């Protein structure tokens, strides 16, 4: 089976983290220098937790200060095993905003900030692929004003992050049904994918207008077309053939080792269905804008305690 | 979505159980149950008809009495007929019951290991737990129960264990057919039949044929199954239809795929609730497509220890979920 052919490597694939600074304040104060300064945080040298967000108008992006991109590897975690591919269902933006009597758009904006932090941590700690569920095929039923805002937010965020991605070695890929997206967003996506395609430190896969079922359907269509065109025999259709056609074929590591879902719901909501066959699932009650380094470390720590058997003993 | 279209009936559709006993009298039967430490609490259920939901489960005893390291199979339903129908738990609401429950029955071997037993004793005990869950589903109006009995990936396990499991499936199906017919249970088996022993295949065909008219509960047993296998075989069927000119490429959509999945044997192919026992948090290549919107419930109990208490907790949890299917 596919997942059995890819044993999870136990060797440390991390880029050697920078020597730990004795002066943690360097990290904290420099983090405060940009958009995170508006987040309240505890006085101790604990991980930042995001609370009452007052977003800055210019929405500074991750890594404005070069020092802040690298986050030291947490002491609580072992160097191995680390998930090679982490997937996230970023749930809870709407509820986060509602609790603060804000419009859903404010929640999505805060969610974008949480995502930037997540990208930064993954890049720092040697995770190779981060796939995030930004917009489902099922989300098109939401109010038009919210959908339009989200499309605009995606475009703006991609645009503001491209330079950082190029500088930090992050490759961006977008999966999903592009036919429904505004053309300006499609152009931005193409530009970003092209600009960052040589980067290899971290691959950020953003699922927009995506669903697991959509992915399987389009893969099946591709396979059926190959059979119809005589390129493929019926008997040759197997798991590997399907996998090559899934939209996660944009990465060398298509199957998440760890799936994180925030906001407490216990379901996968039509995300990567095929790819999640042997993924370790982790559910956190925090709403997505509140999911930060502390919560991510807990998720990784949980992953490190899992016993993965892939059907065997 | 599927579960929203079908209100759960609240009228009692149960037929009264027959009053005659089977071969053994009650005392002997209780002794047989005692052979499984995991079944010690079944005795309290059957003996005390005043018990309601929330049975206090006795902890597994260390002195399991097994003959020749084999637990004897007590086939069929319990002897006290008044215990067959389990009253609907007070904690649950009839209109919020899941239509289709799926279970990854994990933990048999660990259960056996903690008792110093061979793995097959765990599988045997697991069968008893399954019978109990079937009984509860019947009693409480659940329409479909799908259980992950053997995965495509389980073929790599030691041959002696695999052979035992194949034999256990055959023996259990054989011993249950009469009860299924009496209780209105339809059995279906999904999975890659090409790898199964021919005697098991024959038993499966016979059981499916015998019970196909039953409509109270459909028990779907996944043997030599995996979610990926299911999608691959569906894709092959679709590709063949396109090749044969029966279907156009543009017509391929979610509905077309779903018709080809092996869960097309039921009117309700998508579980509302997936339960996984033994504490692992993954779906292990079970119904991948079909679990898109299932509520997931993970329980730390090992499968042979999963009983009414645990099932009620799972259902309570389900009934508190807010299902949005992508909307607000």
GROMACS .gro file of N, CA and C in nm, chain A residues 1-4 91 94-95 104 108 136-139 141-143 146 211-214 216-217 219-221 223-225 227-228 234-239 242-243 255 261 263 265-271 273-283 302 306-313, chain B residues 1 106 109-110 119 151-158 161 195 226-229 231-232 234-240 242-243 248-254 257-258 270 276 278 280-286 288-298 317 321-328:
model
  414
    1UNK      N    1   0.084  -0.117   0.000
    1UNK     CA    2   0.000   0.000   0.000
    1UNK      C    3   0.088   0.123   0.000
    2UNK      N    4   0.034   0.232  -0.040
    2UNK     CA    5   0.115   0.350  -0.059
    2UNK      C    6   0.186   0.390   0.069
    3UNK      N    7   0.108   0.398   0.176
    3UNK     CA    8   0.168   0.452   0.298
    3UNK      C    9   0.272   0.357   0.353
    4UNK      N   10   0.262   0.226   0.320
    4UNK     CA   11   0.361   0.134   0.372
    4UNK      C   12   0.492   0.148   0.297
   91UNK      N   13  -1.003   2.611   1.175
   91UNK     CA   14  -1.144   2.634   1.208
   91UNK      C   15  -1.158   2.728   1.327
   94UNK      N   16  -1.475   3.244   1.252
   94UNK     CA   17  -1.606   3.308   1.267
   94UNK      C   18  -1.646   3.320   1.414
   95UNK      N   19  -1.624   3.213   1.488
   95UNK     CA   20  -1.662   3.215   1.629
   95UNK      C   21  -1.572   3.311   1.708
  104UNK      N   22  -1.723   3.860   1.079
  104UNK     CA   23  -1.641   3.743   1.046
  104UNK      C   24  -1.509   3.781   0.978
  108UNK      N   25  -1.123   3.627   1.011
  108UNK     CA   26  -1.040   3.574   0.903
  108UNK      C   27  -0.906   3.646   0.896
  136UNK      N   28  -1.324   2.561   0.159
  136UNK     CA   29  -1.375   2.435   0.108
  136UNK      C   30  -1.473   2.457  -0.006
  137UNK      N   31  -1.491   2.356  -0.090
  137UNK     CA   32  -1.595   2.364  -0.193
  137UNK      C   33  -1.732   2.385  -0.127
  138UNK      N   34  -1.743   2.337  -0.003
  138UNK     CA   35  -1.870   2.353   0.067
  138UNK      C   36  -1.888   2.493   0.126
  139UNK      N   37  -1.782   2.572   0.128
  139UNK     CA   38  -1.793   2.706   0.185
  139UNK      C   39  -1.855   2.807   0.089
  141UNK      N   40  -2.136   2.823  -0.003
  141UNK     CA   41  -2.273   2.855   0.039
  141UNK      C   42  -2.278   2.969   0.140
  142UNK      N   43  -2.162   3.011   0.187
  142UNK     CA   44  -2.162   3.117   0.288
  142UNK      C   45  -2.205   3.250   0.227
  143UNK      N   46  -2.240   3.346   0.311
  143UNK     CA   47  -2.286   3.476   0.259
  143UNK      C   48  -2.183   3.537   0.162
  146UNK      N   49  -1.901   3.756   0.283
  146UNK     CA   50  -1.791   3.686   0.349
  146UNK      C   51  -1.701   3.618   0.246
  211UNK      N   52  -1.190   2.020  -0.192
  211UNK     CA   53  -1.244   1.920  -0.100
  211UNK      C   54  -1.185   1.785  -0.138
  212UNK      N   55  -1.183   1.694  -0.043
  212UNK     CA   56  -1.130   1.562  -0.068
  212UNK      C   57  -1.207   1.491  -0.178
  213UNK      N   58  -1.337   1.508  -0.178
  213UNK     CA   59  -1.418   1.442  -0.280
  213UNK      C   60  -1.391   1.503  -0.418
  214UNK      N   61  -1.381   1.635  -0.423
  214UNK     CA   62  -1.347   1.701  -0.550
  214UNK      C   63  -1.216   1.643  -0.603
  216UNK      N   64  -1.071   1.350  -0.547
  216UNK     CA   65  -1.086   1.213  -0.596
  216UNK      C   66  -1.160   1.213  -0.729
  217UNK      N   67  -1.263   1.295  -0.741
  217UNK     CA   68  -1.340   1.300  -0.866
  217UNK      C   69  -1.251   1.345  -0.982
  219UNK      N   70  -0.931   1.327  -1.003
  219UNK     CA   71  -0.831   1.223  -1.027
  219UNK      C   72  -0.892   1.110  -1.109
  220UNK      N   73  -1.014   1.074  -1.072
  220UNK     CA   74  -1.083   0.966  -1.143
  220UNK      C   75  -1.108   1.005  -1.288
  221UNK      N   76  -1.145   1.130  -1.310
  221UNK     CA   77  -1.168   1.178  -1.448
  221UNK      C   78  -1.040   1.167  -1.529
  223UNK      N   79  -0.788   0.970  -1.479
  223UNK     CA   80  -0.757   0.829  -1.502
  223UNK      C   81  -0.847   0.773  -1.612
  224UNK      N   82  -0.975   0.806  -1.604
  224UNK     CA   83  -1.069   0.756  -1.705
  224UNK      C   84  -1.033   0.808  -1.844
  225UNK      N   85  -0.986   0.932  -1.848
  225UNK     CA   86  -0.947   0.989  -1.978
  225UNK      C   87  -0.826   0.915  -2.034
  227UNK      N   88  -0.747   0.610  -1.979
  227UNK     CA   89  -0.792   0.478  -2.025
  227UNK      C   90  -0.862   0.494  -2.160
  228UNK      N   91  -0.946   0.596  -2.170
  228UNK     CA   92  -1.021   0.619  -2.294
  228UNK      C   93  -0.925   0.648  -2.410
  234UNK      N   94  -0.708  -0.066  -1.804
  234UNK     CA   95  -0.791  -0.075  -1.684
  234UNK      C   96  -0.718  -0.149  -1.572
  235UNK      N   97  -0.649  -0.255  -1.608
  235UNK     CA   98  -0.585  -0.339  -1.507
  235UNK      C   99  -0.470  -0.268  -1.437
  236UNK      N  100  -0.423  -0.161  -1.499
  236UNK     CA  101  -0.310  -0.089  -1.439
  236UNK      C  102  -0.354   0.008  -1.331
  237UNK      N  103  -0.483   0.031  -1.320
  237UNK     CA  104  -0.531   0.129  -1.222
  237UNK      C  105  -0.510   0.073  -1.082
  238UNK      N  106  -0.430   0.143  -1.004
  238UNK     CA  107  -0.406   0.103  -0.865
  238UNK      C  108  -0.390   0.228  -0.781
  239UNK      N  109  -0.351   0.211  -0.656
  239UNK     CA  110  -0.343   0.326  -0.565
  239UNK      C  111  -0.242   0.429  -0.614
  242UNK      N  112  -0.387   0.649  -0.891
  242UNK     CA  113  -0.480   0.750  -0.837
  242UNK      C  114  -0.401   0.862  -0.772
  243UNK      N  115  -0.301   0.821  -0.693
  243UNK     CA  116  -0.226   0.919  -0.616
  243UNK      C  117  -0.153   1.018  -0.706
  255UNK      N  118   0.112   1.288   0.172
  255UNK     CA  119   0.026   1.239   0.280
  255UNK      C  120   0.067   1.299   0.414
  261UNK      N  121  -0.682   2.001   1.382
  261UNK     CA  122  -0.806   2.077   1.362
  261UNK      C  123  -0.833   2.158   1.487
  263UNK      N  124  -1.064   2.450   1.714
  263UNK     CA  125  -1.198   2.491   1.755
  263UNK      C  126  -1.283   2.378   1.810
  265UNK      N  127  -1.405   2.090   1.697
  265UNK     CA  128  -1.490   1.998   1.621
  265UNK      C  129  -1.410   1.871   1.590
  266UNK      N  130  -1.479   1.757   1.595
  266UNK     CA  131  -1.412   1.629   1.572
  266UNK      C  132  -1.458   1.570   1.440
  267UNK      N  133  -1.410   1.620   1.332
  267UNK     CA  134  -1.442   1.570   1.199
  267UNK      C  135  -1.339   1.625   1.101
  268UNK      N  136  -1.335   1.566   0.981
  268UNK     CA  137  -1.237   1.612   0.882
  268UNK      C  138  -1.299   1.700   0.774
  269UNK      N  139  -1.431   1.708   0.776
  269UNK     CA  140  -1.502   1.805   0.692
  269UNK      C  141  -1.460   1.805   0.546
  270UNK      N  142  -1.444   1.686   0.489
  270UNK     CA  143  -1.420   1.677   0.346
  270UNK      C  144  -1.287   1.742   0.306
  271UNK      N  145  -1.190   1.737   0.397
  271UNK     CA  146  -1.055   1.783   0.363
  271UNK      C  147  -0.987   1.669   0.288
  273UNK      N  148  -0.923   1.353   0.194
  273UNK     CA  149  -0.980   1.228   0.240
  273UNK      C  150  -0.884   1.111   0.213
  274UNK      N  151  -0.842   1.097   0.091
  274UNK     CA  152  -0.750   0.988   0.055
  274UNK      C  153  -0.620   1.001   0.133
  275UNK      N  154  -0.569   1.121   0.135
  275UNK     CA  155  -0.436   1.145   0.191
  275UNK      C  156  -0.430   1.125   0.343
  276UNK      N  157  -0.545   1.129   0.410
  276UNK     CA  158  -0.547   1.120   0.556
  276UNK      C  159  -0.557   0.976   0.606
  277UNK      N  160  -0.540   0.879   0.515
  277UNK     CA  161  -0.561   0.739   0.553
  277UNK      C  162  -0.485   0.700   0.680
  278UNK      N  163  -0.361   0.740   0.692
  278UNK     CA  164  -0.281   0.702   0.809
  278UNK      C  165  -0.227   0.820   0.886
  279UNK      N  166  -0.296   0.930   0.872
  279UNK     CA  167  -0.253   1.051   0.942
  279UNK      C  168  -0.293   1.044   1.088
  280UNK      N  169  -0.206   1.089   1.173
  280UNK     CA  170  -0.241   1.103   1.315
  280UNK      C  171  -0.324   1.231   1.328
  281UNK      N  172  -0.435   1.217   1.398
  281UNK     CA  173  -0.527   1.329   1.411
  281UNK      C  174  -0.509   1.396   1.548
  282UNK      N  175  -0.515   1.527   1.545
  282UNK     CA  176  -0.501   1.603   1.670
  282UNK      C  177  -0.606   1.712   1.671
  283UNK      N  178  -0.684   1.716   1.777
  283UNK     CA  179  -0.791   1.813   1.786
  283UNK      C  180  -0.765   1.908   1.903
  302UNK      N  181   0.222   1.560   2.112
  302UNK     CA  182   0.126   1.450   2.104
  302UNK      C  183   0.164   1.356   1.990
  306UNK      N  184   0.272   0.910   1.955
  306UNK     CA  185   0.184   0.814   1.888
  306UNK      C  186   0.261   0.689   1.846
  307UNK      N  187   0.187   0.578   1.850
  307UNK     CA  188   0.247   0.452   1.801
  307UNK      C  189   0.182   0.421   1.667
  308UNK      N  190   0.258   0.436   1.561
  308UNK     CA  191   0.201   0.417   1.428
  308UNK      C  192   0.232   0.277   1.379
  309UNK      N  193   0.126   0.200   1.345
  309UNK     CA  194   0.148   0.061   1.307
  309UNK      C  195   0.111   0.032   1.162
  310UNK      N  196   0.036   0.122   1.098
  310UNK     CA  197  -0.001   0.105   0.957
  310UNK      C  198  -0.065  -0.032   0.929
  311UNK      N  199  -0.144  -0.080   1.024
  311UNK     CA  200  -0.217  -0.204   1.000
  311UNK      C  201  -0.145  -0.329   1.047
  312UNK      N  202  -0.014  -0.316   1.074
  312UNK     CA  203   0.060  -0.434   1.119
  312UNK      C  204   0.056  -0.447   1.269
  313UNK      N  205   0.155  -0.517   1.329
  313UNK     CA  206   0.155  -0.537   1.475
  313UNK      C  207   0.199  -0.410   1.548
  314UNK      N  208  -2.768   1.744   0.386
  314UNK     CA  209  -2.683   1.627   0.389
  314UNK      C  210  -2.765   1.507   0.433
  419UNK      N  211  -1.076  -0.158   1.751
  419UNK     CA  212  -0.933  -0.170   1.776
  419UNK      C  213  -0.905  -0.209   1.922
  422UNK      N  214  -0.600  -0.733   2.048
  422UNK     CA  215  -0.474  -0.800   2.084
  422UNK      C  216  -0.416  -0.744   2.212
  423UNK      N  217  -0.429  -0.612   2.228
  423UNK     CA  218  -0.378  -0.553   2.352
  423UNK      C  219  -0.458  -0.604   2.472
  432UNK      N  220  -0.342  -1.368   2.110
  432UNK     CA  221  -0.425  -1.268   2.041
  432UNK      C  222  -0.564  -1.318   2.007
  464UNK      N  223  -0.854  -0.522   0.770
  464UNK     CA  224  -0.811  -0.424   0.671
  464UNK      C  225  -0.724  -0.489   0.563
  465UNK      N  226  -0.717  -0.426   0.448
  465UNK     CA  227  -0.623  -0.473   0.344
  465UNK      C  228  -0.482  -0.484   0.400
  466UNK      N  229  -0.450  -0.394   0.493
  466UNK     CA  230  -0.315  -0.393   0.549
  466UNK      C  231  -0.293  -0.502   0.654
  467UNK      N  232  -0.401  -0.563   0.700
  467UNK     CA  233  -0.385  -0.664   0.804
  467UNK      C  234  -0.333  -0.797   0.750
  468UNK      N  235  -0.328  -0.812   0.618
  468UNK     CA  236  -0.278  -0.937   0.562
  468UNK      C  237  -0.131  -0.962   0.599
  469UNK      N  238  -0.060  -0.858   0.640
  469UNK     CA  239   0.081  -0.877   0.674
  469UNK      C  240   0.099  -0.934   0.814
  470UNK      N  241  -0.010  -0.951   0.886
  470UNK     CA  242   0.003  -1.005   1.021
  470UNK      C  243   0.042  -1.152   1.015
  471UNK      N  244   0.087  -1.209   1.127
  471UNK     CA  245   0.129  -1.351   1.126
  471UNK      C  246   0.019  -1.442   1.071
  474UNK      N  247  -0.247  -1.589   1.297
  474UNK     CA  248  -0.351  -1.496   1.341
  474UNK      C  249  -0.451  -1.472   1.229
  508UNK      N  250  -0.910  -1.236  -0.188
  508UNK     CA  251  -0.808  -1.290  -0.099
  508UNK      C  252  -0.867  -1.382   0.008
  539UNK      N  253  -1.027  -0.157   0.248
  539UNK     CA  254  -0.967  -0.029   0.286
  539UNK      C  255  -1.033   0.081   0.205
  540UNK      N  256  -1.028   0.201   0.256
  540UNK     CA  257  -1.088   0.314   0.186
  540UNK      C  258  -1.023   0.336   0.051
  541UNK      N  259  -0.892   0.316   0.044
  541UNK     CA  260  -0.823   0.336  -0.083
  541UNK      C  261  -0.861   0.227  -0.183
  542UNK      N  262  -0.869   0.105  -0.134
  542UNK     CA  263  -0.914  -0.006  -0.221
  542UNK      C  264  -1.050   0.028  -0.279
  544UNK      N  265  -1.194   0.323  -0.329
  544UNK     CA  266  -1.187   0.429  -0.430
  544UNK      C  267  -1.126   0.375  -0.559
  545UNK      N  268  -1.024   0.292  -0.548
  545UNK     CA  269  -0.959   0.237  -0.668
  545UNK      C  270  -1.058   0.153  -0.748
  547UNK      N  271  -1.378   0.168  -0.742
  547UNK     CA  272  -1.482   0.256  -0.796
  547UNK      C  273  -1.431   0.326  -0.921
  548UNK      N  274  -1.307   0.372  -0.913
  548UNK     CA  275  -1.247   0.442  -1.027
  548UNK      C  276  -1.234   0.348  -1.146
  549UNK      N  277  -1.198   0.223  -1.120
  549UNK     CA  278  -1.187   0.124  -1.229
  549UNK      C  279  -1.322   0.105  -1.295
  550UNK      N  280  -1.427   0.093  -1.214
  550UNK     CA  281  -1.562   0.075  -1.268
  550UNK      C  282  -1.602   0.194  -1.354
  551UNK      N  283  -1.572   0.313  -1.305
  551UNK     CA  284  -1.607   0.434  -1.378
  551UNK      C  285  -1.529   0.440  -1.509
  552UNK      N  286  -1.400   0.409  -1.502
  552UNK     CA  287  -1.316   0.414  -1.623
  552UNK      C  288  -1.366   0.313  -1.726
  553UNK      N  289  -1.410   0.199  -1.678
  553UNK     CA  290  -1.461   0.097  -1.770
  553UNK      C  291  -1.588   0.146  -1.839
  555UNK      N  292  -1.666   0.450  -1.900
  555UNK     CA  293  -1.628   0.552  -1.999
  555UNK      C  294  -1.571   0.484  -2.123
  556UNK      N  295  -1.487   0.385  -2.100
  556UNK     CA  296  -1.424   0.313  -2.212
  556UNK      C  297  -1.529   0.244  -2.297
  561UNK      N  298  -2.001   0.947  -2.018
  561UNK     CA  299  -1.909   1.049  -2.069
  561UNK      C  300  -1.818   1.097  -1.958
  562UNK      N  301  -1.699   1.142  -1.999
  562UNK     CA  302  -1.605   1.195  -1.900
  562UNK      C  303  -1.667   1.308  -1.819
  563UNK      N  304  -1.741   1.393  -1.886
  563UNK     CA  305  -1.796   1.511  -1.819
  563UNK      C  306  -1.903   1.475  -1.716
  564UNK      N  307  -1.955   1.354  -1.728
  564UNK     CA  308  -2.061   1.314  -1.635
  564UNK      C  309  -2.006   1.265  -1.502
  565UNK      N  310  -1.875   1.245  -1.497
  565UNK     CA  311  -1.817   1.192  -1.373
  565UNK      C  312  -1.825   1.299  -1.265
  566UNK      N  313  -1.897   1.267  -1.159
  566UNK     CA  314  -1.909   1.359  -1.046
  566UNK      C  315  -1.915   1.277  -0.918
  567UNK      N  316  -1.941   1.344  -0.806
  567UNK     CA  317  -1.939   1.275  -0.677
  567UNK      C  318  -2.043   1.163  -0.672
  570UNK      N  319  -1.922   0.847  -0.853
  570UNK     CA  320  -1.823   0.774  -0.774
  570UNK      C  321  -1.893   0.699  -0.662
  571UNK      N  322  -1.985   0.770  -0.596
  571UNK     CA  323  -2.050   0.711  -0.479
  571UNK      C  324  -2.129   0.586  -0.516
  583UNK      N  325  -2.308   0.683   0.415
  583UNK     CA  326  -2.212   0.769   0.487
  583UNK      C  327  -2.239   0.768   0.637
  589UNK      N  328  -1.385   0.492   1.727
  589UNK     CA  329  -1.263   0.411   1.726
  589UNK      C  330  -1.223   0.386   1.871
  591UNK      N  331  -0.967   0.201   2.173
  591UNK     CA  332  -0.828   0.177   2.214
  591UNK      C  333  -0.740   0.301   2.212
  593UNK      N  334  -0.634   0.517   1.981
  593UNK     CA  335  -0.560   0.571   1.867
  593UNK      C  336  -0.644   0.677   1.796
  594UNK      N  337  -0.577   0.781   1.748
  594UNK     CA  338  -0.648   0.891   1.684
  594UNK      C  339  -0.615   0.893   1.535
  595UNK      N  340  -0.673   0.806   1.463
  595UNK     CA  341  -0.655   0.799   1.318
  595UNK      C  342  -0.765   0.711   1.260
  596UNK      N  343  -0.783   0.719   1.126
  596UNK     CA  344  -0.889   0.640   1.064
  596UNK      C  345  -0.835   0.515   0.995
  597UNK      N  346  -0.704   0.504   0.986
  597UNK     CA  347  -0.640   0.379   0.942
  597UNK      C  348  -0.697   0.324   0.812
  598UNK      N  349  -0.718   0.411   0.715
  598UNK     CA  350  -0.758   0.365   0.581
  598UNK      C  351  -0.894   0.295   0.584
  599UNK      N  352  -0.981   0.336   0.674
  599UNK     CA  353  -1.117   0.284   0.674
  599UNK      C  354  -1.195   0.361   0.568
  601UNK      N  355  -1.271   0.611   0.365
  601UNK     CA  356  -1.214   0.745   0.352
  601UNK      C  357  -1.313   0.843   0.290
  602UNK      N  358  -1.368   0.810   0.177
  602UNK     CA  359  -1.465   0.897   0.110
  602UNK      C  360  -1.586   0.919   0.200
  603UNK      N  361  -1.635   0.808   0.254
  603UNK     CA  362  -1.762   0.811   0.326
  603UNK      C  363  -1.754   0.886   0.458
  604UNK      N  364  -1.635   0.906   0.511
  604UNK     CA  365  -1.620   0.972   0.641
  604UNK      C  366  -1.607   1.124   0.629
  605UNK      N  367  -1.632   1.177   0.509
  605UNK     CA  368  -1.609   1.320   0.487
  605UNK      C  369  -1.674   1.408   0.595
  606UNK      N  370  -1.794   1.376   0.631
  606UNK     CA  371  -1.864   1.458   0.731
  606UNK      C  372  -1.906   1.382   0.854
  607UNK      N  373  -1.843   1.268   0.877
  607UNK     CA  374  -1.877   1.190   0.997
  607UNK      C  375  -1.823   1.259   1.121
  608UNK      N  376  -1.898   1.252   1.227
  608UNK     CA  377  -1.848   1.297   1.357
  608UNK      C  378  -1.760   1.185   1.411
  609UNK      N  379  -1.643   1.222   1.457
  609UNK     CA  380  -1.547   1.123   1.505
  609UNK      C  381  -1.553   1.115   1.658
  610UNK      N  382  -1.545   0.993   1.706
  610UNK     CA  383  -1.546   0.974   1.851
  610UNK      C  384  -1.439   0.871   1.885
  611UNK      N  385  -1.351   0.908   1.975
  611UNK     CA  386  -1.240   0.820   2.012
  611UNK      C  387  -1.254   0.782   2.158
  630UNK      N  388  -2.218   1.207   2.307
  630UNK     CA  389  -2.124   1.300   2.244
  630UNK      C  390  -2.175   1.341   2.106
  634UNK      N  391  -2.302   1.735   1.910
  634UNK     CA  392  -2.223   1.797   1.804
  634UNK      C  393  -2.305   1.895   1.723
  635UNK      N  394  -2.234   2.000   1.677
  635UNK     CA  395  -2.300   2.098   1.589
  635UNK      C  396  -2.248   2.072   1.447
  636UNK      N  397  -2.333   2.019   1.364
  636UNK     CA  398  -2.290   1.983   1.230
  636UNK      C  399  -2.327   2.094   1.133
  637UNK      N  400  -2.227   2.145   1.062
  637UNK     CA  401  -2.254   2.260   0.975
  637UNK      C  402  -2.232   2.229   0.827
  638UNK      N  403  -2.160   2.120   0.798
  638UNK     CA  404  -2.137   2.078   0.659
  638UNK      C  405  -2.080   2.192   0.574
  639UNK      N  406  -1.992   2.271   0.633
  639UNK     CA  407  -1.925   2.375   0.556
  639UNK      C  408  -1.994   2.510   0.559
  640UNK      N  409  -2.120   2.510   0.598
  640UNK     CA  410  -2.192   2.638   0.602
  640UNK      C  411  -2.170   2.706   0.736
  641UNK      N  412  -2.255   2.802   0.769
  641UNK     CA  413  -2.238   2.871   0.899
  641UNK      C  414  -2.319   2.804   1.007
   0.00000   0.00000   0.00000
